[in-house]
Coordinates of C-alpha atoms (C1' of nucleotides) in Angstrom, one line a residue:
Chain A
V26 CA 99.7 111.4 137.4
Y27 CA 101.7 109.0 135.3
S28 CA 105.0 109.3 133.5
I29 CA 105.0 108.5 129.8
G30 CA 106.2 105.0 130.5
E31 CA 103.4 104.2 133.0
F32 CA 100.8 105.8 130.7
S33 CA 102.1 103.7 127.9
K34 CA 101.6 100.5 129.9
I35 CA 98.1 101.6 130.9
T36 CA 96.9 102.5 127.5
G37 CA 98.9 100.1 125.4
I38 CA 100.2 103.0 123.2
T39 CA 103.9 103.0 122.7
V40 CA 106.1 105.7 124.2
K41 CA 107.1 106.8 120.7
A42 CA 103.5 107.0 119.6
L43 CA 102.6 109.0 122.7
R44 CA 105.3 111.5 121.9
F45 CA 104.1 111.7 118.3
Y46 CA 100.5 112.3 119.4
H47 CA 101.8 115.1 121.6
D48 CA 103.6 116.7 118.7
K49 CA 100.4 116.5 116.6
G50 CA 98.3 117.8 119.4
L51 CA 96.2 114.7 119.4
L52 CA 96.9 113.6 123.0
V53 CA 98.6 116.4 125.0
P54 CA 100.0 115.5 128.4
D55 CA 98.5 117.4 131.3
R56 CA 101.8 118.7 132.4
V57 CA 105.2 119.0 130.9
H58 CA 108.0 119.5 133.4
E59 CA 109.9 122.5 132.1
P60 CA 113.6 121.9 132.4
S61 CA 113.6 118.2 131.7
G62 CA 110.7 118.0 129.2
Y63 CA 109.2 115.1 131.0
R64 CA 105.6 114.5 130.1
Y65 CA 103.0 113.7 132.8
Y66 CA 99.6 112.3 132.1
S67 CA 96.6 112.5 134.4
P68 CA 94.2 109.5 134.7
T69 CA 91.3 111.5 133.2
I70 CA 93.0 111.6 129.8
V71 CA 92.9 107.8 129.6
T72 CA 89.4 108.0 128.2
R73 CA 90.7 110.1 125.3
A74 CA 93.5 107.6 124.7
R75 CA 91.1 104.8 124.6
A76 CA 88.9 106.7 122.1
I77 CA 91.9 107.2 119.9
L78 CA 92.7 103.5 120.1
H79 CA 89.2 102.5 119.2
L80 CA 89.1 104.9 116.2
K81 CA 92.5 103.6 115.1
E82 CA 91.2 100.1 115.2
M83 CA 88.6 101.2 112.7
M84 CA 91.5 102.5 110.6
V85 CA 90.5 106.1 110.9
P86 CA 93.5 108.3 110.0
L87 CA 95.0 110.3 112.9
E88 CA 94.0 113.7 111.5
A89 CA 90.4 112.6 111.3
I90 CA 90.6 111.3 114.8
G91 CA 91.8 114.7 116.0
E92 CA 88.9 116.4 114.3
I93 CA 86.4 113.9 115.6
L94 CA 87.5 114.2 119.2
D95 CA 87.7 118.0 119.0
S96 CA 84.6 118.8 117.1
Y97 CA 82.1 116.2 118.1
D98 CA 80.8 115.0 121.4
D99 CA 78.4 112.2 120.5
E100 CA 78.7 109.2 118.4
A101 CA 75.4 109.9 116.7
D102 CA 77.0 112.8 115.0
L103 CA 79.5 110.5 113.5
L104 CA 77.0 108.3 111.7
S105 CA 77.5 109.8 108.3
F106 CA 81.3 109.8 108.8
F107 CA 81.2 106.1 109.8
I108 CA 79.0 105.2 106.8
Q109 CA 81.3 107.0 104.4
H110 CA 84.3 105.4 106.0
R111 CA 82.7 102.0 105.8
T112 CA 82.1 102.3 102.0
Q113 CA 85.7 103.4 101.6
I114 CA 87.0 100.3 103.5
A115 CA 84.6 98.2 101.5
S116 CA 86.1 99.5 98.3
Q117 CA 89.6 98.6 99.6
I118 CA 88.3 95.1 100.2
A119 CA 87.0 94.9 96.7
T120 CA 90.3 96.0 95.3
L121 CA 92.2 93.4 97.3
R122 CA 89.7 90.7 96.3
G123 CA 90.4 91.5 92.7
V124 CA 94.1 91.0 93.4
T125 CA 93.6 87.6 95.1
A126 CA 91.4 86.6 92.2
S127 CA 94.2 87.4 89.8
L128 CA 96.7 85.6 92.0
D129 CA 94.5 82.6 92.3
Q130 CA 94.2 82.4 88.5
I131 CA 98.0 82.7 88.0
I132 CA 98.7 80.1 90.7
A133 CA 96.2 77.6 89.3
Q134 CA 97.5 78.1 85.8
E135 CA 101.1 77.6 86.8
R136 CA 100.3 74.6 88.9
K137 CA 98.6 73.0 86.0
A138 CA 101.4 73.8 83.7
Q139 CA 103.9 72.4 86.2
T140 CA 102.2 69.0 86.6
M141 CA 101.8 68.9 82.8
S142 CA 105.4 69.7 82.3
N143 CA 106.4 66.9 84.7
C144 CA 104.1 64.1 83.7
N145 CA 104.4 64.0 79.9
D146 CA 107.8 63.8 78.5
F147 CA 107.4 63.8 74.8
E148 CA 105.2 60.7 74.9
V149 CA 102.4 60.3 72.4
E150 CA 99.1 59.7 74.0
E151 CA 95.9 58.3 72.5
K152 CA 92.8 59.9 74.0
D153 CA 89.2 60.9 73.5
V154 CA 88.4 64.5 72.9
D155 CA 85.1 66.1 73.7
T156 CA 83.3 68.3 71.3
L157 CA 84.0 71.9 71.9
L158 CA 82.2 75.1 71.3
I159 CA 84.7 77.6 69.8
A160 CA 84.9 81.2 68.6
S161 CA 87.2 81.4 65.7
I162 CA 88.7 83.5 62.9
R163 CA 90.0 82.0 59.7
W164 CA 92.9 83.7 58.0
R165 CA 95.9 83.2 55.8
G166 CA 99.5 83.9 56.6
K167 CA 102.5 82.7 58.5
Y168 CA 102.4 80.3 61.4
G169 CA 102.9 82.3 64.5
D170 CA 101.0 85.3 63.3
C171 CA 97.9 84.5 65.2
G172 CA 98.4 87.4 67.7
K173 CA 95.9 89.8 66.0
A174 CA 93.3 87.1 65.6
L175 CA 93.7 86.0 69.2
S176 CA 93.4 89.5 70.7
A177 CA 90.2 90.0 68.5
L178 CA 88.8 86.8 69.8
Y179 CA 89.6 87.6 73.4
S180 CA 88.2 91.1 73.3
A181 CA 84.9 89.8 71.8
F182 CA 84.5 86.5 73.6
G183 CA 87.1 86.6 76.4
R184 CA 84.5 86.6 79.1
Y185 CA 83.1 83.3 77.9
A186 CA 86.5 81.7 77.4
C187 CA 86.8 78.3 79.0
G188 CA 90.0 76.8 77.7
K189 CA 93.3 77.4 76.0
P190 CA 93.6 79.0 72.6
M191 CA 94.5 76.9 69.6
D192 CA 95.3 77.1 65.9
L193 CA 93.8 74.7 63.4
Y194 CA 96.0 74.1 60.4
F195 CA 94.1 73.2 57.2
D196 CA 97.1 72.5 54.9
E197 CA 98.2 69.0 54.3
D198 CA 101.9 70.0 54.2
H199 CA 104.0 72.6 55.9
K200 CA 103.6 76.0 54.4
D201 CA 105.9 78.8 55.2
D202 CA 104.1 81.7 53.8
D203 CA 100.5 81.5 53.0
A204 CA 99.1 78.9 55.4
D205 CA 95.4 78.4 55.9
I206 CA 94.8 78.8 59.6
E207 CA 91.8 79.0 61.9
T208 CA 92.6 80.6 65.3
A209 CA 90.1 79.6 68.0
I210 CA 89.3 79.8 71.7
P211 CA 86.9 77.5 73.5
I212 CA 83.9 79.3 74.9
R213 CA 80.9 78.4 77.1
K214 CA 78.4 80.1 74.9
G215 CA 77.9 82.7 72.3
T216 CA 76.9 83.3 68.7
S217 CA 78.7 84.4 65.6
V218 CA 79.4 88.1 65.1
P219 CA 80.8 89.8 62.0
G220 CA 84.4 88.5 61.5
I221 CA 84.1 85.8 64.1
T222 CA 82.5 82.4 63.7
V223 CA 81.1 80.4 66.6
R224 CA 80.8 76.7 65.8
E225 CA 81.2 73.3 67.3
L226 CA 84.5 71.5 66.9
P227 CA 83.8 67.8 66.8
G228 CA 85.4 65.5 69.3
G229 CA 86.4 61.9 69.0
K230 CA 89.5 59.7 69.1
A231 CA 92.8 61.5 68.8
I232 CA 96.5 61.2 69.3
S233 CA 98.3 64.0 71.1
L234 CA 101.7 65.0 72.0
I235 CA 102.8 67.7 74.4
Y236 CA 105.8 69.6 73.2
K237 CA 107.9 71.8 75.5
G238 CA 110.1 74.5 74.0
P239 CA 110.1 77.4 71.6
Y240 CA 107.8 77.5 68.6
E241 CA 110.6 77.5 66.1
L242 CA 111.6 73.9 66.9
I243 CA 108.1 72.4 67.0
G244 CA 108.7 70.6 63.8
Q245 CA 110.4 67.7 65.6
A246 CA 107.2 67.1 67.6
Y247 CA 105.2 67.0 64.4
G248 CA 107.7 64.5 63.1
T249 CA 107.3 62.3 66.2
L250 CA 103.5 62.4 66.0
T251 CA 103.3 61.7 62.2
L252 CA 105.8 58.9 62.6
Y253 CA 103.7 57.4 65.4
A254 CA 100.6 57.5 63.2
R255 CA 102.3 56.0 60.2
E256 CA 103.8 53.1 62.2
R257 CA 100.4 52.2 63.5
Q258 CA 98.6 53.0 60.3
L259 CA 96.4 55.6 61.9
N260 CA 94.7 58.1 59.6
Y261 CA 94.4 61.6 60.9
L262 CA 92.3 64.4 59.7
V263 CA 92.9 67.9 58.6
P264 CA 92.8 70.4 60.3
V265 CA 95.3 69.3 62.9
R266 CA 95.2 71.3 66.2
Q267 CA 97.9 73.1 67.9
I268 CA 96.8 74.0 71.4
Y269 CA 98.8 76.6 73.4
R270 CA 98.8 75.1 76.9
K271 CA 101.4 77.5 78.1
G272 CA 102.8 80.4 76.1
P273 CA 104.3 83.7 77.1
G274 CA 103.1 84.6 80.6
L275 CA 102.0 87.9 82.0
I276 CA 105.4 88.6 83.4
F277 CA 107.9 86.4 81.6
K278 CA 108.1 84.9 78.2
N279 CA 110.5 82.0 78.4
P280 CA 110.1 79.9 75.2
K281 CA 112.1 77.0 76.8
N282 CA 109.1 76.4 79.0
Y283 CA 106.3 76.9 76.5
L284 CA 104.0 73.9 76.4
T285 CA 102.1 73.2 73.2
E286 CA 99.9 70.3 72.5
L287 CA 99.7 68.8 69.0
L288 CA 96.4 67.0 68.4
F289 CA 95.5 64.9 65.4
M290 CA 91.9 63.7 65.2
L291 CA 91.7 60.1 63.9
S292 CA 89.3 59.1 61.2
Chain B
V12 CA 113.5 105.0 70.4
Y13 CA 111.0 106.9 72.4
S14 CA 111.4 110.0 74.5
I15 CA 110.2 109.6 78.1
G16 CA 106.9 111.3 77.2
E17 CA 106.2 109.0 74.3
F18 CA 107.2 106.0 76.4
S19 CA 104.9 107.2 79.1
K20 CA 101.9 107.3 76.7
I21 CA 102.7 103.8 75.3
T22 CA 103.1 102.1 78.6
G23 CA 100.6 104.2 80.7
I24 CA 103.3 104.8 83.3
T25 CA 103.6 108.4 84.4
V26 CA 106.8 110.4 83.5
K27 CA 107.5 110.9 87.2
A28 CA 107.2 107.2 87.8
L29 CA 109.5 106.4 84.9
R30 CA 112.1 108.7 86.3
F31 CA 111.6 107.1 89.7
Y32 CA 112.0 103.6 88.3
H33 CA 115.2 104.7 86.5
D34 CA 116.6 106.0 89.8
K35 CA 115.8 102.6 91.5
G36 CA 117.3 100.7 88.6
L37 CA 114.0 99.0 88.0
L38 CA 113.4 100.2 84.4
V39 CA 116.6 101.8 83.0
P40 CA 116.3 103.7 79.7
D41 CA 118.4 102.3 76.9
R42 CA 120.2 105.5 76.4
V43 CA 120.7 108.7 78.3
H44 CA 121.8 111.7 76.3
E45 CA 124.8 113.0 78.2
P46 CA 124.6 116.8 78.3
S47 CA 120.9 117.1 78.5
G48 CA 120.1 114.0 80.6
Y49 CA 117.2 113.1 78.3
R50 CA 116.1 109.5 78.6
Y51 CA 115.5 107.4 75.5
Y52 CA 113.6 104.1 75.6
S53 CA 113.7 101.4 73.0
P54 CA 110.6 99.4 72.0
T55 CA 112.1 96.2 73.4
I56 CA 111.9 97.5 76.9
V57 CA 108.1 97.8 76.6
T58 CA 107.8 94.2 77.7
R59 CA 109.6 94.8 80.9
A60 CA 107.4 97.9 81.6
R61 CA 104.3 95.8 81.1
A62 CA 105.6 93.1 83.4
I63 CA 106.2 95.8 86.0
L64 CA 102.6 97.0 85.5
H65 CA 101.2 93.5 85.9
L66 CA 103.1 92.9 89.1
K67 CA 102.1 96.3 90.4
E68 CA 98.5 95.4 89.8
M69 CA 99.0 92.4 92.0
M70 CA 100.3 94.8 94.7
V71 CA 103.8 93.5 94.6
P72 CA 106.2 96.1 96.1
L73 CA 108.6 97.6 93.7
E74 CA 111.6 96.1 95.4
A75 CA 110.2 92.6 95.0
I76 CA 109.4 93.4 91.4
G77 CA 113.0 94.3 90.8
E78 CA 114.2 91.0 92.3
I79 CA 111.7 89.0 90.4
L80 CA 112.6 90.5 87.1
D81 CA 116.3 90.2 87.6
S82 CA 116.5 86.8 89.3
Y83 CA 113.8 84.8 87.6
D84 CA 112.9 84.1 84.1
D85 CA 109.9 81.9 84.3
E86 CA 106.6 82.3 86.1
A87 CA 106.7 78.8 87.4
D88 CA 109.6 79.8 89.7
L89 CA 107.3 82.4 91.2
L90 CA 104.7 80.0 92.3
S91 CA 105.8 79.9 95.9
F92 CA 106.2 83.7 95.9
F93 CA 102.7 84.2 94.5
I94 CA 101.2 81.8 97.1
Q95 CA 102.9 83.5 99.9
H96 CA 101.9 86.9 98.6
R97 CA 98.3 85.7 98.2
T98 CA 98.0 84.6 101.8
Q99 CA 99.4 88.0 102.8
I100 CA 96.8 89.8 100.7
A101 CA 94.1 87.5 102.1
S102 CA 95.1 88.4 105.7
Q103 CA 94.8 92.1 104.8
I104 CA 91.3 91.4 103.5
A105 CA 90.5 89.6 106.8
T106 CA 91.7 92.7 108.8
L107 CA 89.6 95.0 106.7
R108 CA 86.6 92.7 107.0
G109 CA 87.0 92.9 110.8
V110 CA 86.9 96.7 110.5
T111 CA 83.8 96.8 108.3
A112 CA 82.1 94.4 110.8
S113 CA 82.9 96.8 113.7
L114 CA 81.7 99.7 111.7
D115 CA 78.5 97.9 110.7
Q116 CA 77.8 97.2 114.4
I117 CA 78.4 100.8 115.4
I118 CA 76.3 102.1 112.5
A119 CA 73.4 99.8 113.3
Q120 CA 73.6 100.7 117.0
E121 CA 73.6 104.4 116.4
R122 CA 70.8 104.2 113.9
K123 CA 68.7 102.3 116.4
A124 CA 69.5 104.8 119.2
Q125 CA 68.7 107.7 116.9
T126 CA 65.2 106.4 115.9
M127 CA 64.6 105.6 119.6
S128 CA 65.7 109.0 120.6
N129 CA 63.3 110.7 118.1
C130 CA 60.2 108.6 118.5
N131 CA 59.7 108.4 122.3
D132 CA 59.6 111.6 124.1
F133 CA 59.2 110.7 127.7
E134 CA 55.9 108.9 127.1
V135 CA 54.9 106.0 129.1
E136 CA 54.1 102.9 127.1
E137 CA 52.3 99.8 128.0
K138 CA 53.7 96.7 126.3
D139 CA 54.2 93.0 126.4
V140 CA 57.7 91.8 127.3
D141 CA 59.0 88.4 126.2
T142 CA 60.7 86.0 128.6
L143 CA 64.4 86.5 128.4
L144 CA 67.3 84.2 129.2
I145 CA 69.8 86.2 131.2
A146 CA 73.2 85.8 132.8
S147 CA 73.4 87.8 136.0
I148 CA 75.3 88.7 139.1
R149 CA 73.5 89.8 142.3
W150 CA 75.3 92.2 144.5
R151 CA 74.8 95.0 147.0
G152 CA 76.1 98.5 146.7
K153 CA 75.4 101.8 145.2
Y154 CA 73.3 102.4 142.1
G155 CA 75.7 102.9 139.2
D156 CA 78.4 100.6 140.5
C157 CA 77.5 97.9 138.1
G158 CA 80.6 98.3 136.0
K159 CA 82.6 95.4 137.6
A160 CA 79.6 93.1 137.4
L161 CA 79.0 94.0 133.8
S162 CA 82.6 93.4 132.7
A163 CA 82.6 90.1 134.4
L164 CA 79.3 89.2 132.6
Y165 CA 80.7 90.3 129.2
S166 CA 83.9 88.5 129.6
A167 CA 82.1 85.2 130.5
F168 CA 79.1 85.5 128.3
G169 CA 79.8 88.3 125.9
R170 CA 79.9 86.1 122.9
Y171 CA 76.3 84.9 123.6
A172 CA 75.0 88.4 124.4
C173 CA 71.8 89.3 122.4
G174 CA 70.6 92.5 123.9
K175 CA 71.3 95.5 126.1
P176 CA 72.5 95.1 129.7
M177 CA 70.2 95.9 132.6
D178 CA 70.0 96.3 136.3
L179 CA 67.2 94.7 138.4
Y180 CA 66.4 96.6 141.6
F181 CA 65.0 94.6 144.4
D182 CA 64.4 97.3 146.9
E183 CA 60.9 98.8 147.3
D184 CA 62.3 102.2 147.9
H185 CA 65.3 104.2 146.8
K186 CA 68.4 103.2 148.7
D187 CA 71.5 105.3 148.4
D188 CA 74.0 103.0 149.9
D189 CA 73.3 99.4 150.1
A190 CA 70.9 98.6 147.3
D191 CA 70.1 95.0 146.4
I192 CA 70.9 94.8 142.7
E193 CA 71.1 92.2 140.0
T194 CA 73.1 93.1 136.9
A195 CA 72.2 91.1 133.9
I196 CA 72.8 90.7 130.2
P197 CA 70.4 88.8 127.8
I198 CA 72.0 85.8 126.2
R199 CA 71.1 83.3 123.6
K200 CA 72.3 80.3 125.6
G201 CA 74.5 79.2 128.4
T202 CA 74.5 77.7 131.9
S203 CA 75.4 79.1 135.3
V204 CA 79.1 79.2 136.3
P205 CA 80.5 80.1 139.7
G206 CA 79.6 83.6 140.5
I207 CA 77.2 84.0 137.5
T208 CA 73.7 82.7 137.4
V209 CA 71.9 81.9 134.2
R210 CA 68.1 82.0 134.5
E211 CA 64.9 83.0 132.8
L212 CA 63.5 86.4 133.4
P213 CA 59.8 86.1 133.0
G214 CA 57.9 88.3 130.5
G215 CA 54.4 89.7 130.6
K216 CA 52.6 93.0 130.6
A217 CA 54.6 96.0 131.6
I218 CA 54.8 99.7 131.6
S219 CA 57.9 101.3 130.3
L220 CA 59.4 104.7 129.9
I221 CA 62.5 105.8 128.0
Y222 CA 64.6 108.4 129.7
K223 CA 67.2 110.5 128.0
G224 CA 69.9 112.1 130.0
P225 CA 72.5 111.5 132.7
Y226 CA 71.9 108.8 135.3
E227 CA 71.9 111.3 138.1
L228 CA 68.6 112.8 137.1
I229 CA 66.8 109.5 136.3
G230 CA 64.8 110.0 139.5
Q231 CA 62.3 112.2 137.6
A232 CA 61.6 109.3 135.2
Y233 CA 60.9 107.0 138.1
G234 CA 58.5 109.6 139.4
T235 CA 56.7 109.8 136.1
L236 CA 56.4 106.1 135.8
T237 CA 55.2 105.5 139.4
L238 CA 52.7 108.3 139.0
Y239 CA 51.3 106.7 135.9
A240 CA 50.9 103.4 137.7
R241 CA 49.2 105.0 140.7
E242 CA 46.8 107.0 138.6
R243 CA 45.7 103.9 136.8
Q244 CA 45.9 101.7 139.8
L245 CA 48.3 99.4 138.2
N246 CA 50.4 97.2 140.6
Y247 CA 54.0 96.6 139.6
L248 CA 56.4 94.0 140.8
V249 CA 59.8 94.1 142.3
P250 CA 62.4 93.9 140.9
V251 CA 62.0 96.8 138.5
R252 CA 64.3 96.9 135.5
Q253 CA 66.6 99.6 134.3
I254 CA 67.7 98.8 130.8
Y255 CA 70.7 100.6 129.3
R256 CA 69.7 101.3 125.8
K257 CA 72.4 103.7 125.1
G258 CA 75.2 104.4 127.6
P259 CA 78.7 105.7 127.1
G260 CA 79.9 104.8 123.7
L261 CA 83.2 103.5 122.5
I262 CA 84.4 106.9 121.6
F263 CA 82.3 109.5 123.4
K264 CA 80.4 109.5 126.6
N265 CA 77.9 112.1 126.5
P266 CA 75.4 111.7 129.3
K267 CA 72.9 114.1 127.8
N268 CA 72.2 111.5 125.1
Y269 CA 72.1 108.4 127.2
L270 CA 68.9 106.4 126.8
T271 CA 67.7 104.3 129.6
E272 CA 64.5 102.3 129.7
L273 CA 62.6 101.9 133.0
L274 CA 60.4 98.8 133.0
F275 CA 57.9 97.8 135.6
M276 CA 56.3 94.4 135.2
L277 CA 52.6 94.5 136.1
S278 CA 51.1 91.9 138.4
Chain C
dT24 C1' 110.1 134.9 70.7
dT25 C1' 106.6 131.5 72.3
dG26 C1' 105.3 126.6 73.6
dC27 C1' 106.4 122.4 74.5
dT28 C1' 109.1 118.8 76.4
dC29 C1' 112.6 117.5 79.2
dC30 C1' 115.8 118.0 83.2
dT31 C1' 117.2 118.1 88.5
dC32 C1' 116.6 119.1 93.1
dA33 C1' 113.7 119.5 97.4
dC34 C1' 109.8 118.6 99.9
dG35 C1' 105.4 116.2 101.3
dT36 C1' 102.8 111.9 102.3
dC37 C1' 101.5 108.5 106.9
dA38 C1' 102.3 106.9 111.5
dC39 C1' 105.4 106.0 113.7
dG40 C1' 110.2 102.8 114.5
dT41 C1' 115.1 103.0 115.0
dG42 C1' 119.0 104.6 116.5
dA43 C1' 122.4 108.3 118.3
dG44 C1' 123.6 111.1 121.9
dG45 C1' 122.5 113.1 126.2
dT46 C1' 120.1 114.1 130.9
dG47 C1' 117.9 113.3 135.6
dG48 C1' 116.5 110.8 139.7
dC49 C1' 117.0 106.6 142.7
Chain D
dT15 C1' 128.7 104.6 140.3
dT16 C1' 125.3 101.7 137.8
dG17 C1' 120.5 101.1 135.7
dC18 C1' 116.6 102.8 134.4
dT19 C1' 113.6 106.2 132.4
dC20 C1' 113.2 110.1 130.0
dC21 C1' 114.5 113.7 126.5
dT22 C1' 115.5 115.7 121.6
dC23 C1' 117.0 115.5 117.0
dA24 C1' 117.6 113.1 112.5
dC25 C1' 116.6 109.6 109.4
dG26 C1' 114.0 105.8 107.1
dT27 C1' 109.6 103.9 105.4
dC28 C1' 106.7 103.5 100.2
dA29 C1' 105.9 105.1 95.6
dC30 C1' 105.6 108.5 93.8
dG31 C1' 103.1 113.7 93.2
dT32 C1' 103.8 118.5 93.4
dG33 C1' 106.0 122.4 92.6
dA34 C1' 110.3 125.5 91.6
dG35 C1' 113.6 126.8 88.6
dG36 C1' 116.0 126.0 84.5
dT37 C1' 117.4 124.0 79.7
dG38 C1' 117.0 122.5 74.7
dG39 C1' 114.9 122.1 70.1
dC40 C1' 111.3 123.6 66.8

DNA sequence: TTGCTCCTCACGTCACGTGAGGTGGC
DNA sequence: TTGCTCCTCACGTCACGTGAGGTGGC
């Protein structure tokens, strides 16, 4: 016979766990010395201990382990149990995979935003823009009221989205109240549905500026970009684009760190 | 302002959870009516509630959520946290995958044993056996003492194992005490090491019988098989093989259900 | 008065780990 | 006597859910 400490070393189960299993009736010592309460285990019970360990490795809950060891005596009878248990574990894996997928997305997004935030410091850039397929809604109203349009676009075409959302401004000048705006998201594929147009947004040469900060102060950035164009006698087209590279996040909205690209296509 | 029930509907957080978050200081109502203890939430706090929900979806523990919401104000600062959290989730996935792998193995094994147990009822079968590569240890002793040899074989070649273990008996007659035995496991590849021989076990025509039950009574099965050979004037070779199709399992050992194949190669 | 919403305890979950405080045998 | 092993509580973990028992406003 072994004392609890010896039995613990033999089986690899902690003393605390052995006492707990005794309490639960899962692994009862062969003898308990009355006055002292010392537990003594015989070598024959080692098999049961090993069985418990094996089932624990398969993440079977203790209660089920108890039932299994007491009601069955052959592994074949456990087939249906194992199959069921396996599907359950598989669904846990699926859940976790969903979580890693979300985390990956957030991580990638933040990484991008960070490099963008570090590289460009308010410098105007000339670049070539590819033609994009977009899903869009055209509406009139105030700048910054694109929320409803955006959520409509994402609920209809979100699964095909392949880039950052943007607003296209059709007015020549700043309009506070009744601006002519097209809110759009780039998509991989799709066709128009009632209320939403799918179309190509032509590419070409453009000047662009990344602005960091709250939307209220974006006027400065427009100033910088129009000045740049005027100085170099570049003609730009309407609509101009305002691309939301980084807006309010899932968790925080911190306008100081918003990144917005202003893009003027050149004629 | 909303009552707790209204706020619960808006956010999708249960009333119980809202009270719990209040206790923990994670989501404190804007006002608590003194005499009644009624909690009242303002619409502005909905954002915080949503942030909590998002972080919970990523399986971030509540305490960490509290720290995040109170100490950070931009998602970029969370990058390292998210990365670390991601690796942790990934390791959980790895653990669970290990479990499903073990379960799959057990399930497959038991399924095989079950069909085997149902199809063959003590019927002698003539069959062709393929040549096998085996790792083996030859020793002398009692039938049934192959445990040590087996564990040595598995610890050296277990990762290349590709079939059930077997004993080869070199004695012409039953020997109780000092039998000449070679214990072997089929392997995919490998070369001899000190104490363990790797060699080919030649295939060919054979007669075989599957026996179900404890090892002590396997003598009957030998009788059946030798009788079959004698009646048909078939000559069989030494060593004969005893293949352990199903022995004691990880959890149970139930000798009544052991499946052992006796295999006599024909000359 | 009846229903509904809200409140505060207290307890349970799961498998132990972590002390605290004490005993028994070499 | 000192160390070591063993014992029994009691409490903590994690994020609430489940009652029980009671109150407040329409």
